[in-house]
Short mmCIF file of C-alpha atoms in Angstrom, two decimals:
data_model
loop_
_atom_site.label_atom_id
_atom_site.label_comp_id
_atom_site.label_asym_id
_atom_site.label_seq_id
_atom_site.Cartn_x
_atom_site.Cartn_y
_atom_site.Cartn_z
CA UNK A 1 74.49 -37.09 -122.80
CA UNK A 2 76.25 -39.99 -120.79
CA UNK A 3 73.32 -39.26 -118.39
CA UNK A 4 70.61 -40.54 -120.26
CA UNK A 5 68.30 -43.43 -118.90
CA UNK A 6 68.29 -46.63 -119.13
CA UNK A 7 66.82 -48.46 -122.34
CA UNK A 8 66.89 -45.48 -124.53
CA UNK A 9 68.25 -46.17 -127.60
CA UNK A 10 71.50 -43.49 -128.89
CA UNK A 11 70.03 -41.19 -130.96
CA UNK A 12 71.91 -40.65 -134.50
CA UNK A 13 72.36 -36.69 -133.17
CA UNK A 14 73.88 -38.25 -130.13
CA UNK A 15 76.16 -40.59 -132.54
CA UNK A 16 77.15 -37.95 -134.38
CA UNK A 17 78.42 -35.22 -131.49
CA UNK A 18 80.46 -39.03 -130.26
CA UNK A 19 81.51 -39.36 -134.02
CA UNK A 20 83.38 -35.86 -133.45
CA UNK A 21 84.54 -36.63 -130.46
CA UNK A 22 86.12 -39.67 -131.03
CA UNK A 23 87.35 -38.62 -134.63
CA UNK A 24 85.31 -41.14 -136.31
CA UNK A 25 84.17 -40.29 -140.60
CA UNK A 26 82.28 -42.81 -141.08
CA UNK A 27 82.06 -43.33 -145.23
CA UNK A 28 78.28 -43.43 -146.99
CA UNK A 29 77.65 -46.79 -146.35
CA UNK A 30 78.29 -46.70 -142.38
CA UNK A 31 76.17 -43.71 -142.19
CA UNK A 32 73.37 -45.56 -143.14
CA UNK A 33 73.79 -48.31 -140.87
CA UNK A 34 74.39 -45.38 -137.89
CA UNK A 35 70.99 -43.90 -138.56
CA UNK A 36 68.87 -47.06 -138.70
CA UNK A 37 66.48 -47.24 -135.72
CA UNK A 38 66.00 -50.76 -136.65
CA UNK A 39 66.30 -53.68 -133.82
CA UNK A 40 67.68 -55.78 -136.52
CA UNK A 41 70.57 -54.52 -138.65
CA UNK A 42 72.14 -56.54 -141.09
CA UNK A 43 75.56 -55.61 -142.81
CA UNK A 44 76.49 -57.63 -145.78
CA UNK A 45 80.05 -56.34 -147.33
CA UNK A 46 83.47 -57.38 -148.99
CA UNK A 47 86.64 -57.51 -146.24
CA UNK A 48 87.77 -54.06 -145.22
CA UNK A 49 84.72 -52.39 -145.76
CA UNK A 50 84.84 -51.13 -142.65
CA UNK A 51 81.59 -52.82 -140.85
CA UNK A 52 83.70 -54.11 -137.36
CA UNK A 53 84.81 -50.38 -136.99
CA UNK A 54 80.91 -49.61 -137.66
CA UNK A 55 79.65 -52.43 -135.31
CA UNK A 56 81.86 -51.12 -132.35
CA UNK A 57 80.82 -47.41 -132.89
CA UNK A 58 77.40 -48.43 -132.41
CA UNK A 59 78.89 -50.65 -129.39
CA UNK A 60 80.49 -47.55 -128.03
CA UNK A 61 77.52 -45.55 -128.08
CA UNK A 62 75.70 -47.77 -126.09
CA UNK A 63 77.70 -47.99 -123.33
CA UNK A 64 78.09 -44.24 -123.03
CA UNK A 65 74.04 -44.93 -121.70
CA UNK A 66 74.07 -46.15 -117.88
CA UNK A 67 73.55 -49.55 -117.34
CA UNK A 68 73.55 -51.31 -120.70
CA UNK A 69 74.90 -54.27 -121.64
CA UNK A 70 76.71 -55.19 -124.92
CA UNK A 71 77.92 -58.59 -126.29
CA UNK A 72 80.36 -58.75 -128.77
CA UNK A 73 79.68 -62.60 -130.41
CA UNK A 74 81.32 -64.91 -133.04
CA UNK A 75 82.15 -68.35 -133.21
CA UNK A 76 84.61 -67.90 -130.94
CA UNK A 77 86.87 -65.08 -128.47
CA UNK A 78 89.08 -64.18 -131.26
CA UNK A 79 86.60 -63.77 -133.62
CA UNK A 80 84.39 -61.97 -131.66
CA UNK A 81 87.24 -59.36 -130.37
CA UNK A 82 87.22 -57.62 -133.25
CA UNK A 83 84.29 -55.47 -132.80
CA UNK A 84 85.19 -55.23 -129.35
CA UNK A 85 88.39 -53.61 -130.03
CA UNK A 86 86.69 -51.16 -131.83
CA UNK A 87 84.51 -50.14 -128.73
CA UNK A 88 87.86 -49.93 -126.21
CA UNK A 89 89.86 -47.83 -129.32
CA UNK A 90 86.45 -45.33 -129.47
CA UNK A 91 86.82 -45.32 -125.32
CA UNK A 92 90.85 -44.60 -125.50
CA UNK A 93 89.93 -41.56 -128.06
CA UNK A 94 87.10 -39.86 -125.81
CA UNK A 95 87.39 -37.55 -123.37
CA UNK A 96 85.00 -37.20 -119.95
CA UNK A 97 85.45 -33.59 -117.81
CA UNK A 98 89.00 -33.23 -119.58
CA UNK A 99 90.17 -37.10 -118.84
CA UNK A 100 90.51 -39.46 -121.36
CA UNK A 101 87.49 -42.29 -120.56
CA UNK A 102 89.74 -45.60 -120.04
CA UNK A 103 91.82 -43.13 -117.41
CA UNK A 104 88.76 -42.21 -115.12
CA UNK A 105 88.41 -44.41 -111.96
CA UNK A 106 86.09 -47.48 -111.77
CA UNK A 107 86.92 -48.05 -115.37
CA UNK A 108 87.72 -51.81 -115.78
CA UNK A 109 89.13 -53.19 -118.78
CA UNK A 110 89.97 -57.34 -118.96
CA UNK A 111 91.56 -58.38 -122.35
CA UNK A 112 93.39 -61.63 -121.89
CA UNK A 113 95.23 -63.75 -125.07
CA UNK A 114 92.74 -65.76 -125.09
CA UNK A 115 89.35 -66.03 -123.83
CA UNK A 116 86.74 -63.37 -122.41
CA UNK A 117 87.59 -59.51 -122.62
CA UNK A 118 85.28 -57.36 -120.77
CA UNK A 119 85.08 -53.33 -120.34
CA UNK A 120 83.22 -51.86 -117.35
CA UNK A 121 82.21 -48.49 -117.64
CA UNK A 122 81.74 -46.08 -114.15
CA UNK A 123 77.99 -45.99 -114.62
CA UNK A 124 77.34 -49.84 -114.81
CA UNK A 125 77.40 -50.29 -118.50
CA UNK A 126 79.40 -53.36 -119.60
CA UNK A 127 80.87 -54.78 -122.86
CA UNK A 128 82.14 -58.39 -123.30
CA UNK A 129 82.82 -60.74 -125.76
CA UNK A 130 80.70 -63.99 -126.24
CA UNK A 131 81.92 -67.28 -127.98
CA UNK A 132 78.65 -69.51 -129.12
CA UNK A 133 81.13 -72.53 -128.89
CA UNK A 134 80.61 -72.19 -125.10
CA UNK A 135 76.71 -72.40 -125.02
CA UNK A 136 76.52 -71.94 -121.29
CA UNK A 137 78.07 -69.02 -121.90
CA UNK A 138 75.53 -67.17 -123.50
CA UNK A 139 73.08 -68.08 -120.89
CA UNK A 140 71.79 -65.35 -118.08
CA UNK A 141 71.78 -61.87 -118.55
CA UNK A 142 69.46 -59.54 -120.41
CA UNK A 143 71.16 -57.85 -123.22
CA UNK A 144 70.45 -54.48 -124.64
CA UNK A 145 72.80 -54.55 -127.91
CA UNK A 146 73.99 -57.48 -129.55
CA UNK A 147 76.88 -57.79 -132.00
CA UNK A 148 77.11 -60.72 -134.40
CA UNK A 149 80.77 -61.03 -135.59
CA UNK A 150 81.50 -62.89 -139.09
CA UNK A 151 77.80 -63.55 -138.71
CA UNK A 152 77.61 -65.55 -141.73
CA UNK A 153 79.92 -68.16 -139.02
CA UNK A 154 76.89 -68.54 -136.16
CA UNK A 155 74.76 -71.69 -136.56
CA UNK A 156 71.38 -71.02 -136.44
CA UNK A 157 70.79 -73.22 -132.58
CA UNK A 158 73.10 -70.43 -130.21
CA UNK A 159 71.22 -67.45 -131.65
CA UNK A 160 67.54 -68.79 -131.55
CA UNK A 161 68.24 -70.99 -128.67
CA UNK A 162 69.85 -68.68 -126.10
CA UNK A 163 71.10 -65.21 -127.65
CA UNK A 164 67.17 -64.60 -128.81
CA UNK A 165 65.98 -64.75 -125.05
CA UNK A 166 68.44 -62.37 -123.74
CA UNK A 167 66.91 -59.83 -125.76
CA UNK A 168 63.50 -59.29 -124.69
CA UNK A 169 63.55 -57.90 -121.86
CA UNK A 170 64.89 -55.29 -122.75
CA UNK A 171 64.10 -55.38 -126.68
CA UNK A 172 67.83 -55.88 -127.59
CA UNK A 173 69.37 -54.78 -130.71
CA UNK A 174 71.05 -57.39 -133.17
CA UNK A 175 73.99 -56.01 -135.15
CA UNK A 176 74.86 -59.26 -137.53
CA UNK A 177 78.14 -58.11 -139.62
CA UNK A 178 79.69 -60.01 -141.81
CA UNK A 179 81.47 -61.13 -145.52
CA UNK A 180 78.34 -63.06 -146.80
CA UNK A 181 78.14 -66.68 -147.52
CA UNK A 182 75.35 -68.10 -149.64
CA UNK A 183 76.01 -71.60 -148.33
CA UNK A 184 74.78 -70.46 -144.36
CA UNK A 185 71.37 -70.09 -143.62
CA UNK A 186 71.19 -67.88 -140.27
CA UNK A 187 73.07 -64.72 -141.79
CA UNK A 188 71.37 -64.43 -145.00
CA UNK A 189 68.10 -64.86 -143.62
CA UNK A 190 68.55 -61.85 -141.39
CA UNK A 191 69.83 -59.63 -144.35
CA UNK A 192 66.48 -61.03 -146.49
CA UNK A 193 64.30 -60.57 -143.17
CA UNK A 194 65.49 -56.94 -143.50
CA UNK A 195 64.87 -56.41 -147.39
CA UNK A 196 61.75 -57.73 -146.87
CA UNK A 197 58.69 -55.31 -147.55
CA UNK A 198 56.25 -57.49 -145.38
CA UNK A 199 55.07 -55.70 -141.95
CA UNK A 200 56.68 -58.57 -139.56
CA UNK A 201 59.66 -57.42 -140.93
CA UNK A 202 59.26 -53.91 -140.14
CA UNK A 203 62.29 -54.06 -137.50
CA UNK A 204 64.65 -54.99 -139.95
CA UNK A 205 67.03 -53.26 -142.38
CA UNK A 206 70.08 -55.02 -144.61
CA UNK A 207 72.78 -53.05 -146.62
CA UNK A 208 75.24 -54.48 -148.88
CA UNK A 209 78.36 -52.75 -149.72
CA UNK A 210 81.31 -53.92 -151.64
CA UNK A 211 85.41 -53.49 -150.71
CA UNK A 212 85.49 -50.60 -152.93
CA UNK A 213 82.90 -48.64 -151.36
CA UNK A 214 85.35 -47.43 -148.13
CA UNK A 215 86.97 -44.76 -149.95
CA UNK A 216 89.77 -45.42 -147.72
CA UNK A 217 90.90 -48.65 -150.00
CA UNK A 218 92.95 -48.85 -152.86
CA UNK A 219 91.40 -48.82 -156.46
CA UNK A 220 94.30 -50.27 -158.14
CA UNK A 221 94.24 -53.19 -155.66
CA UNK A 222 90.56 -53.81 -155.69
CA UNK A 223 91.42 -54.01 -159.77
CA UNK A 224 94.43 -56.36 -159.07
CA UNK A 225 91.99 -58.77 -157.04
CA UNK A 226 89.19 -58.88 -159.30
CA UNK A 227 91.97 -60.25 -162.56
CA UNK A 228 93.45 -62.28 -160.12
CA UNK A 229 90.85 -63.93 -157.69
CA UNK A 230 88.42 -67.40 -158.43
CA UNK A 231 85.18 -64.58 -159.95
CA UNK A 232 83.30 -66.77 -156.89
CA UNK A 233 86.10 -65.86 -154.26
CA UNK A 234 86.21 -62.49 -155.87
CA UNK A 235 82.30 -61.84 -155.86
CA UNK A 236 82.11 -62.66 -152.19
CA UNK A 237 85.26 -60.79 -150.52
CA UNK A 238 85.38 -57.71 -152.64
CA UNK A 239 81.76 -57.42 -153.82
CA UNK A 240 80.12 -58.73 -150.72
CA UNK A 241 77.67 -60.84 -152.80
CA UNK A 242 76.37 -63.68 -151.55
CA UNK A 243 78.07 -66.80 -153.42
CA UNK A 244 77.94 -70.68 -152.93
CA UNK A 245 80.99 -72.17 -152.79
CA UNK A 246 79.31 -75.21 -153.64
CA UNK A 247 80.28 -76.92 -157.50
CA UNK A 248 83.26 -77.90 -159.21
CA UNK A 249 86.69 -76.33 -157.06
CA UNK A 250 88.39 -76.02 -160.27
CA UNK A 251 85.59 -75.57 -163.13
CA UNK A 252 88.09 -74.61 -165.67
CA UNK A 253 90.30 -77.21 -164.73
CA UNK A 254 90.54 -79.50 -167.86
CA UNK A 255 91.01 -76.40 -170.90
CA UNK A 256 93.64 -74.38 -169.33
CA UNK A 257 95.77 -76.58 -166.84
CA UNK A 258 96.58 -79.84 -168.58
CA UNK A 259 99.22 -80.51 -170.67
CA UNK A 260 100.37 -83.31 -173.81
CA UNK A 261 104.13 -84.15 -173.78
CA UNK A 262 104.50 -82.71 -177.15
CA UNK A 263 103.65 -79.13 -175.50
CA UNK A 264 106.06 -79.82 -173.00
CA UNK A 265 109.45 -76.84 -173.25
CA UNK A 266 112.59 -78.37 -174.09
CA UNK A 267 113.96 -77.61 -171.00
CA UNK A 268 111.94 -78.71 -168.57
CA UNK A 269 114.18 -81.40 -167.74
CA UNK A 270 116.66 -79.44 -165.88
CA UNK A 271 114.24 -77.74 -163.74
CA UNK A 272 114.29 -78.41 -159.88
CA UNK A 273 111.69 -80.84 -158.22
CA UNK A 274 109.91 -80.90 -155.22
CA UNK A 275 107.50 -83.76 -153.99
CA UNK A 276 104.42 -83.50 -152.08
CA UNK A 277 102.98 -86.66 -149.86
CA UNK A 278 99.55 -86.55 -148.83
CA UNK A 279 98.35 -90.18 -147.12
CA UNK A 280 94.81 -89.94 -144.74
CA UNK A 281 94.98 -93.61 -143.60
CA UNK A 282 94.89 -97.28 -145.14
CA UNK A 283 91.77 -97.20 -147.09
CA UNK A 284 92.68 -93.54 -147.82
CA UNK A 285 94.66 -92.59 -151.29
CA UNK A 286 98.11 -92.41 -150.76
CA UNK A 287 99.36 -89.59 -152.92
CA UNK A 288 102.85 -88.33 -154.02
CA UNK A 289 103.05 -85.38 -156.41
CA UNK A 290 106.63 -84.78 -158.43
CA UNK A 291 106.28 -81.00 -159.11
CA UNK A 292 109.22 -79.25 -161.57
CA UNK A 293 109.65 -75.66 -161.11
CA UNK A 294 111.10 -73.20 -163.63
CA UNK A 295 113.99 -70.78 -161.96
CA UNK A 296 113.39 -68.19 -163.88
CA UNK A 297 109.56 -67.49 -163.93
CA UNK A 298 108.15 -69.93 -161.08
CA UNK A 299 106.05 -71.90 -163.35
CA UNK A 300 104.80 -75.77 -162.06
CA UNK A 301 105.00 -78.50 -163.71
CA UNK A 302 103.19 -81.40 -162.22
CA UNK A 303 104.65 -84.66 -164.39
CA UNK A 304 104.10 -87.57 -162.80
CA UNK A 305 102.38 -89.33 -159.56
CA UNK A 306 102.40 -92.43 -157.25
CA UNK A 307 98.37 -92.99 -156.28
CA UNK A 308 97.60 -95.54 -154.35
CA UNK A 309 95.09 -96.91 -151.71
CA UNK A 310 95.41 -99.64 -149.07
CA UNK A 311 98.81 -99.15 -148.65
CA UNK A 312 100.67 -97.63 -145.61
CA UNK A 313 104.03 -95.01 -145.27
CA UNK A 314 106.11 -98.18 -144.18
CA UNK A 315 105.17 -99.69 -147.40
CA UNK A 316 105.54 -96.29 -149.85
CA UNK A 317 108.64 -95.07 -147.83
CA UNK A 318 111.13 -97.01 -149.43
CA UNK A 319 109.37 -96.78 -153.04
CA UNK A 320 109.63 -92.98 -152.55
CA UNK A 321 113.32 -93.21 -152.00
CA UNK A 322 114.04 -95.36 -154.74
CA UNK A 323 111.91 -93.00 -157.22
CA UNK A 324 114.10 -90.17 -155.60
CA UNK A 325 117.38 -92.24 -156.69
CA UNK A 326 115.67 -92.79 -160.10
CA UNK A 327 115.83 -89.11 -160.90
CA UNK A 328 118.72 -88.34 -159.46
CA UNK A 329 120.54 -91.10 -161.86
CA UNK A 330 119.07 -89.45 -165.11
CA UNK A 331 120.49 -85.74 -163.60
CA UNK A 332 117.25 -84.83 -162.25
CA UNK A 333 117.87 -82.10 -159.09
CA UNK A 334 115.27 -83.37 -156.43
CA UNK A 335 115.23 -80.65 -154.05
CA UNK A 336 113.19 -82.23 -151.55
CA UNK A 337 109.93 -84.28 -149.83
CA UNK A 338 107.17 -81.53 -148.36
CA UNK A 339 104.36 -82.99 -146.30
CA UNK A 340 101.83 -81.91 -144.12
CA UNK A 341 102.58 -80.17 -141.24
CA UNK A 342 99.98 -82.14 -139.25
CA UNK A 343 100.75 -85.67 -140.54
CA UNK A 344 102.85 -86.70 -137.17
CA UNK A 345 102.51 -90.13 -138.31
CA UNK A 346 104.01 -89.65 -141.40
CA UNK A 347 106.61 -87.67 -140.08
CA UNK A 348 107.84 -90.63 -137.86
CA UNK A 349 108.58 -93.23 -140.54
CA UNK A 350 110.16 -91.03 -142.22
CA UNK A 351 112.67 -90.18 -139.86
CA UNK A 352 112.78 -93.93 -139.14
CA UNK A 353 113.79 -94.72 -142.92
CA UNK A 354 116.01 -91.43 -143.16
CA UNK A 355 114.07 -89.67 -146.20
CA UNK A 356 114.93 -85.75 -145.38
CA UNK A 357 111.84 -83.61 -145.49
CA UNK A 358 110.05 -80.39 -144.23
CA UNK A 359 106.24 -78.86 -144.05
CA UNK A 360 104.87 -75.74 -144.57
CA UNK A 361 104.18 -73.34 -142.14
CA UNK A 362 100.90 -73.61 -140.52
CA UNK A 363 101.35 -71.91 -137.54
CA UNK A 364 97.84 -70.24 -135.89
CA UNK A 365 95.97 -72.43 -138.02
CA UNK A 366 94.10 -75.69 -137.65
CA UNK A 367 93.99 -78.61 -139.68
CA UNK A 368 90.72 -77.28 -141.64
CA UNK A 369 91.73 -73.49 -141.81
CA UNK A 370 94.77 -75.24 -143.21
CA UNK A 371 93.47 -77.53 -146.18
CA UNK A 372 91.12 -75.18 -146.68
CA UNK A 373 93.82 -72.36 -147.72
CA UNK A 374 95.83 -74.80 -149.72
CA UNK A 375 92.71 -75.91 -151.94
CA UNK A 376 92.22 -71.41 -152.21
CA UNK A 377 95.66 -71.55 -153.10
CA UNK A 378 95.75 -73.86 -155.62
CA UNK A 379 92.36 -72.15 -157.37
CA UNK A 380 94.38 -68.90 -157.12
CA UNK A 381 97.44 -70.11 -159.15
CA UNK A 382 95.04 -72.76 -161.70
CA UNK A 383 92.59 -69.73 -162.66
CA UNK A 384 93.11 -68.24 -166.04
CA UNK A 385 94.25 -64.85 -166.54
CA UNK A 386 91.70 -62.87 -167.88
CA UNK A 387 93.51 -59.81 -168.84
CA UNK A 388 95.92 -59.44 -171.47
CA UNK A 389 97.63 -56.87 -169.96
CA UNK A 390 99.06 -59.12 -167.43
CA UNK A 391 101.91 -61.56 -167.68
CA UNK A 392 101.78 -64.03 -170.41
CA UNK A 393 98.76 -62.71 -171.33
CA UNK A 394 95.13 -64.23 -171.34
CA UNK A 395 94.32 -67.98 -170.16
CA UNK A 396 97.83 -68.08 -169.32
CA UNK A 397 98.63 -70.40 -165.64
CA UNK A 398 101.58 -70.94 -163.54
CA UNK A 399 100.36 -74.47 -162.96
CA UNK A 400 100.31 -77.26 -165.72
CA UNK A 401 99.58 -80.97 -165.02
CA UNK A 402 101.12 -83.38 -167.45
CA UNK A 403 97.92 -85.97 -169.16
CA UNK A 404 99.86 -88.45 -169.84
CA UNK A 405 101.95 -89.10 -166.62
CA UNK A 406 99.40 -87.69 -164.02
CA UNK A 407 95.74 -89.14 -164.64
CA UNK A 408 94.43 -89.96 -160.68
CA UNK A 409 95.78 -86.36 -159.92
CA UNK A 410 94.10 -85.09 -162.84
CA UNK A 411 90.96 -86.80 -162.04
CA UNK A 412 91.12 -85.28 -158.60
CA UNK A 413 91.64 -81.83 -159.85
CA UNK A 414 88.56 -82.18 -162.53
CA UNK A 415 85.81 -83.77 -159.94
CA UNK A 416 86.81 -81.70 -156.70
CA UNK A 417 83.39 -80.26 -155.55
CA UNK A 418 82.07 -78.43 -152.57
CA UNK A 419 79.76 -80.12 -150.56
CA UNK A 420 76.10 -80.06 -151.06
CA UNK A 421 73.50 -77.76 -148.91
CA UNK A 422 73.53 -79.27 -145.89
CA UNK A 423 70.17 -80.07 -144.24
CA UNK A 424 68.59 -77.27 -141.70
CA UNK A 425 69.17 -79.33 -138.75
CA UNK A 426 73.03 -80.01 -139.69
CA UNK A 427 73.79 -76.28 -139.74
CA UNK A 428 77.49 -75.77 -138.32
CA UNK A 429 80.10 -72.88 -137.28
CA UNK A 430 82.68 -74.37 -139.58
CA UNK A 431 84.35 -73.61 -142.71
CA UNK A 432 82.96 -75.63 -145.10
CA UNK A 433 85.62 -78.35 -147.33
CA UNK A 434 85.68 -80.01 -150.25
CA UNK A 435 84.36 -82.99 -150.49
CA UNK A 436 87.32 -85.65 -149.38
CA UNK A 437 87.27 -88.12 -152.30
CA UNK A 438 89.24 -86.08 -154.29
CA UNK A 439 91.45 -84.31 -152.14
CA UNK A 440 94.45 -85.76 -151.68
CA UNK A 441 95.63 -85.55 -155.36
CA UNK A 442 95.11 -81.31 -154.63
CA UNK A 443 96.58 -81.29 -151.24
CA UNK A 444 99.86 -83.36 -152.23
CA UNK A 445 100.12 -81.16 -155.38
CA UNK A 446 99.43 -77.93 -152.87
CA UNK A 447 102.48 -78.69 -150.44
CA UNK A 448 105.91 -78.29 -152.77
CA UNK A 449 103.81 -75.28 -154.70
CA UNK A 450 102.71 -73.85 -151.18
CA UNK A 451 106.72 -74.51 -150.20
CA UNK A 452 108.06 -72.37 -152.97
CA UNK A 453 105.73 -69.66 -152.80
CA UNK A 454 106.65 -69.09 -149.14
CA UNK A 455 110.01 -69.02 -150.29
CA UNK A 456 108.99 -66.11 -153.06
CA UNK A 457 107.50 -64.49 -150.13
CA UNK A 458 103.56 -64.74 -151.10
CA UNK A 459 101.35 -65.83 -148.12
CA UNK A 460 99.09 -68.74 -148.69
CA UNK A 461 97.18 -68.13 -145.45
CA UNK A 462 95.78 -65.04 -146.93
CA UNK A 463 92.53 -65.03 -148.38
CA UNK A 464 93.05 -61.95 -150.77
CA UNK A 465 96.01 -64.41 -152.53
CA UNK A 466 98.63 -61.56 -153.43
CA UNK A 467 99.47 -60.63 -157.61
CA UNK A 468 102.49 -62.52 -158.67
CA UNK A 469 103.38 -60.07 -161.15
CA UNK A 470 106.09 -58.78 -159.48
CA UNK A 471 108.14 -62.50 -159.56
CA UNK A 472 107.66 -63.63 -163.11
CA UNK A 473 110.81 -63.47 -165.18
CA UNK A 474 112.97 -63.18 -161.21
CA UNK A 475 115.98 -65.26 -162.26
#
């Protein structure tokens, strides 16, 4: 089999007799993708479907074929090592005259922290990974299989300016994987290209598959996700469907999360507070949320604000300490001042007036990962429950924003919106962000809540936001 000449595609018999050698079941959905002859091949699914395990099956077959060349591409080297990984596990399961691949001499296998990892097989076939935010780097060689990672990621200019030319030669194959995004252009015009029924399209084929369809995940937690999730967030991790992001952040904001004094629990009062401080600059709002949080069921009461522009930390520094000493004179417990982890400025003057705070933890994420997460956070904790079953029952939210007290933050948290399309020749490899006027209310809201649920032990960096079933009614 390994003998086979160059350019000729794996058969699916060939896949399968590597499928039992490598122990690979692939479910129904894979199996399709495995016995497309198509050049183009577009996977559309919900996270841990299974389609990097897929991509770097197909990867693995084609180096088994002398000569080939494979590039594993995302946005950038970690992204793109996923499917990569897959190829070098396959090669660590299969064996070659009674030795296990990886072990037979000439094999050379390069996988650094960070940057380019490479596998070079015995009979000149080679595997590497590709980041399109080093163009130069996808300049040069003919390609015979090509593996988009997170495709829904890649800009339209690397693919049709440099990865398209290193396919004809040798008429490549395109593997373009990924959770689907409405809101880019490149990846969901491959998966239409391959639903398409016109004959220029003939090389194509596109499958959708949703979370639930590997019948290796868990029901009850597909179940969980869907009560629990934004329905957008929901429709597009679990159900693969392509959703815009794009509208209102939090479009039930105003008949579930606000709250009159006179709704207000008696005790209240003698809950805890933590304060979040967001500031972006003069002209910027200057934002400082006073969030109460119940002990006994981690409920968050937002009830009151300081929101502000042209003003600077030297100048809201002291008026933060004196509101601290406010509260604390009517027996108020002020726990603390969280800020951003990334606001160094910040950080400085306060240290220079003494006011004691701390950040979350952002560590392995940048400053737009970051924001992004809290805003995910925050629509994971403001949607209503839909299911009676749960908690509190239906509508019910752990967050509550006092009208009376809080109106700038409230305005922020009723016109947050996605940004608009953005024009063809704008298309970027970044995640996309709320638009920034109303942001900073969010954000310094998101920092004391992010705080304490780190301290309950629920991840905010995750996606899939975890149930919080499990902590209501924890004294």
């Amino acid at each position: 089999m390994i003998g086979a000449p160059l350019k000729i595609r794996p058969s699916f018999e060939f896949k399968q007799s590597i499928a039992k050698a490598v122990s690979y079941e692939p479910s129904e959905g894979q199996l399709l993708f495995h016995k497309s002859s198509a050049r183009w091949r577009t996977l559309a699914c919900g996270a841990r479907f299974g389609k990097s395990m897929a991509a770097g099956f197909e990867g693995f077959c084609d180096a088994l074929i002398p000569g080939t060349r494979t590039w594993c591409c995302s946005t950038s080297y970690e992204l793109a090592s996923k499917e990569f990984l897959w190829v070098l596990e396959f090669a660590g399961r299969f064996k070659y005259n009674g030795k296990r691949l990886i072990d037979l001499p000439g094999v050379k296998i390069s996988t650094p922290s960070r940057g380019r990892m490479m596998l070079t097989l015995p009979w000149g076939s080679v595997v590497v990974t590709k980041s399109t935010e080093q163009p130069d780097d996808l300049l040069g060689d003919e390609i015979d299989l090509c593996i988009l990672g997170e495709a829904s990621k890649i800009p339209r200019a690397p693919y049709e300016r440099m990865l398209r030319a290193r396919l004809g030669p040798r008429k490549g194959v395109v593997l373009a994987i990924s959770t689907p995004c409405q809101d880019g252009g490149l990846f969901m015009e491959f998966f239409e290209n391959g639903k398409s029924t016109e004959l220029d399209y003939a090389d194509w084929a596109s499958w959708q598959f949703a979370t639930i369809d590997n019948p290796t995940f868990d029901k009850e937690e597909f179940e969980k996700a869907r009560r629990e999730l934004p329905r957008k967030v929901f429709e597009e991790q679990y159900l693969g469907m392509f959703v815009s992001m794009r509208g209102l952040c939090f479009p039930d904001y105003t008949g579930y999360n606000l709250i009159k004094d006179s709704e207000l629990s008696p005790e209240w009062t003698d809950w805890p507070i933590l304060l979040g401080i967001h500031q972006n600059g003069y002209n910027n709002p200057f934002v400082v949320s006073h969030v109460a949080i119940c002990p006994q069921t981690n409920e968050y009461l937002v009830f009151d604000e300081m929101h502000t522009t042209q003003t600077t930390p030297q100048e809201m520094i002291p008026k933060i300490k004196e509101k601290i000493k406010f509260l604390s004179s009517q027996g108020r417990k002020v726990r603390g001042v969280i800020a951003s982890d990334y606001d160094k400025v910040l950080h400085d003057e306060m240290e220079k007036e003494r006011l004691l705070y701390t950040t979350n933890n952002e560590a392995g994420f940048n400053k737009r990962t970051s924001t992004l997460r809290k805003v995910q956070l925050m629509q994971s904790l403001m949607t209503p429950q839909s299911d009676l079953t749960l908690p509190y029952g239906q509508g019910f939210t752990p967050v509550k924003i006092l009208e009376s007290r809080c109106p700038k933050i409230s305005q922020d948290f009723q016109k947050l919106k996605w940004p608009d399309p953005k024009k063809e020749e704008a298309d970027q490899a970044e995640e996309i962000l709320p638009l920034p006027k109303y942001l900073p209310g969010v954000l310094a809201c998101s920092y004391p809540i992010c705080f304490n649920e780190e301290a309950l032990g629920f991840d905010h960096s995750k996606r899939e936001y975890r149930h919080r079933k499990a902590k209501r009614g924890a004294a």
